[in-house]
Amino acid sequence: MTDANGTIVAADGRPLKASLNRALRREKMRAFLLILPLLAFVMLSFIAPIFDMLFRSVQDDITSRTLPQTVIALDDWDYEGTEIPSEAVYEALYYDMFFAAEAKKHTALGSRLNYETTGMSSLFRQTGRSLDDMGEDVIEAMEDASEALDDSAFWASIFLTQDSSAGSNAAAARAWASSIADMDLRLPAGTYVSDAAAETLPNAARQYAAFAMFTHSVDEDIPAEEDPWESVWLALAEDLTAGDLSYDGVGADALAAVQAAVAAPMADFTYTAAFLDQDEDWADREVIGTIKTFSSPYTAGYFLTAVDLELTPAGAQAVDEDVQIYITLFWRTLWMSMTITFSCILLGYPIAWLMANLPDRKANLIMILVLLPFWTSLLVRTSAWKVLLQQQGVINDTLVWIGLVGDGSRLALINNATGTIIAMTHILLPFMILPLYSVMKGIPPSYLRAAKSLGATDWTAFWRVYFPQSVPGIGAGCILVFILSIGYYITPEIVGGTKGVFISNRIAFHISSSLNWGLAAALGSILLVVVLGLYWAYDRIVGIDNVKLGG
């Protein structure tokens, strides 16, 4: 049917081309909606966790989250100089560390920095326990000067209010408290920071706001009923000795008395000395330099460590030769995986050829034998190889019995690369045989007979006619075996010892034991890039289109 313009139209009067396109879009949308649940499942359960784990290889925001004010204060400190950081750095470190210790975050930061500088974990842990003792002379002088400070409600009356029209100073104090907390903290409903206190006593207002928000949100207690942290006392002492007290709000008389009493002890108190009294390592440039080096939310440190380098305040440097391990493990993983793949080709090709050319009854029997290992646990098979390969094991005993080796010259087949290659070749052999068999089964036997009838020898007929047609099966088997072997860690862990383990064993160690997930993610990312690079090279040389799992 056509319209007046000669355009072919459908029964509803629409142009036929537009109707076909509309129907095609509907079919595509219907097909997409059908696979949408599966796509969402794969994205949430597989793709997203992988990207999250790989992102950890560059994410390193624990320092900036735990010590935000210290990171800012360290911007002006020169690691190459001879001076330790200024008093402002140690002051910021004190307040950051105090809150981190209350939130129990300081140990996690110490563990992270301990990956870079040994001793940081114990330093943070010990200092976190002793923060309450810093400035105790100052706090005692304040307590002696006014009994009002022993009343927790007195502190709340100074720094908290029910007036919602708080000014910019109060907003700044609360914002500072929120930034140092890096947690979802709030003041009690209808409670605000006093603008008068925030303007005259800014340090104390910030510290009390942090205390009150933490007490309300985390401890679920009422701030006015809890004694303030020692950090609030020291912050108040700082404000009272910073200049003339212009505060005339609630408790002004008590604060004036405290101001007079605290002047002498505050003159002798410094945050630098307080930290050095706790541990002299706080004057170590390497300790402070480590904090500054890893203060950025993102880092290349994990990737540098993964290639036997280290990120220092002076830049990237090679680690000592006696601890260089990762490059060796990468090379070992690659050549052993290639060796295992080649061994599987040598052993699997004849078996697949027999299965493809024997009668079905015999071929099925061989297929059962090929699949039989899958009926046994991988752990059991690997453990069995450990028994077979040890120096007092079955293989060595047999070789001694038949006289091939002497009893004192037993072969070292376990806890080395040899044991790993033997065990993994046996485990991965079916993954080479099955693709080869499926491709060989589709090669007509008449091709070989035709080649022989034309005068070709058995070898020439095989090499010139049969083998090229089986290459797609070899390619599929190689990809399966190589990718599986490069990521194996159970078998190398059991039979490899120290000389037969793969990089995957180190990745598993950092995930489950050392909990250095960033380094594990960096190692995994490098391994992924290497595999993709080899896959690209294989595609350029052989062509991925030539890989087939069937005829």
PDB file of C-alpha atoms in Angstrom, residues 48-65 109 112-113 115-116 182 293-304 311 515-522 525:
ATOM      1  CA  ALA A  48      31.565  -3.255  41.121  1.00  0.00           C
ATOM      2  CA  PRO A  49      33.600  -5.241  43.710  1.00  0.00           C
ATOM      3  CA  ILE A  50      36.454  -5.635  41.222  1.00  0.00           C
ATOM      4  CA  PHE A  51      36.580  -1.903  40.491  1.00  0.00           C
ATOM      5  CA  ASP A  52      36.300  -1.134  44.203  1.00  0.00           C
ATOM      6  CA  MET A  53      39.229  -3.420  44.954  1.00  0.00           C
ATOM      7  CA  LEU A  54      41.343  -2.013  42.116  1.00  0.00           C
ATOM      8  CA  PHE A  55      40.576   1.533  43.294  1.00  0.00           C
ATOM      9  CA  ARG A  56      42.171   0.691  46.632  1.00  0.00           C
ATOM     10  CA  SER A  57      45.516   0.518  44.822  1.00  0.00           C
ATOM     11  CA  VAL A  58      45.574   4.333  44.589  1.00  0.00           C
ATOM     12  CA  GLN A  59      43.259   5.305  47.441  1.00  0.00           C
ATOM     13  CA  ASP A  60      45.067   6.314  50.613  1.00  0.00           C
ATOM     14  CA  ASP A  61      42.936   8.848  52.450  1.00  0.00           C
ATOM     15  CA  ILE A  62      43.263   7.441  55.971  1.00  0.00           C
ATOM     16  CA  THR A  63      45.940   9.991  56.936  1.00  0.00           C
ATOM     17  CA  SER A  64      44.029  12.995  55.625  1.00  0.00           C
ATOM     18  CA  ARG A  65      40.831  11.730  57.292  1.00  0.00           C
ATOM     19  CA  LEU A 109      46.382   4.863  60.885  1.00  0.00           C
ATOM     20  CA  ARG A 112      48.783   1.803  57.645  1.00  0.00           C
ATOM     21  CA  LEU A 113      51.900   3.936  58.149  1.00  0.00           C
ATOM     22  CA  TYR A 115      53.752  -0.556  56.129  1.00  0.00           C
ATOM     23  CA  GLU A 116      56.051   2.316  55.157  1.00  0.00           C
ATOM     24  CA  ASP A 182      35.048  12.766  59.474  1.00  0.00           C
ATOM     25  CA  THR A 293      54.316  11.777  52.322  1.00  0.00           C
ATOM     26  CA  PHE A 294      51.132   9.764  52.736  1.00  0.00           C
ATOM     27  CA  SER A 295      48.844  12.683  53.542  1.00  0.00           C
ATOM     28  CA  SER A 296      47.319  12.824  50.054  1.00  0.00           C
ATOM     29  CA  PRO A 297      44.005  11.020  49.458  1.00  0.00           C
ATOM     30  CA  TYR A 298      45.643   9.270  46.492  1.00  0.00           C
ATOM     31  CA  THR A 299      49.058   7.692  46.275  1.00  0.00           C
ATOM     32  CA  ALA A 300      51.384   5.880  43.916  1.00  0.00           C
ATOM     33  CA  GLY A 301      53.069   4.250  46.906  1.00  0.00           C
ATOM     34  CA  TYR A 302      51.320   0.902  46.545  1.00  0.00           C
ATOM     35  CA  PHE A 303      52.323   0.561  42.884  1.00  0.00           C
ATOM     36  CA  LEU A 304      55.894   1.579  43.680  1.00  0.00           C
ATOM     37  CA  LEU A 311      57.740   6.248  48.212  1.00  0.00           C
ATOM     38  CA  LEU A 515      45.567  -6.725  55.656  1.00  0.00           C
ATOM     39  CA  ASN A 516      47.465  -4.449  53.279  1.00  0.00           C
ATOM     40  CA  TRP A 517      44.634  -4.344  50.770  1.00  0.00           C
ATOM     41  CA  GLY A 518      46.106  -1.394  48.894  1.00  0.00           C
ATOM     42  CA  LEU A 519      49.281  -3.313  48.031  1.00  0.00           C
ATOM     43  CA  ALA A 520      47.235  -6.419  47.191  1.00  0.00           C
ATOM     44  CA  ALA A 521      45.103  -4.315  44.834  1.00  0.00           C
ATOM     45  CA  ALA A 522      48.216  -2.831  43.209  1.00  0.00           C
ATOM     46  CA  SER A 525      46.184  -4.494  38.954  1.00  0.00           C
TER      47      SER A 525
END
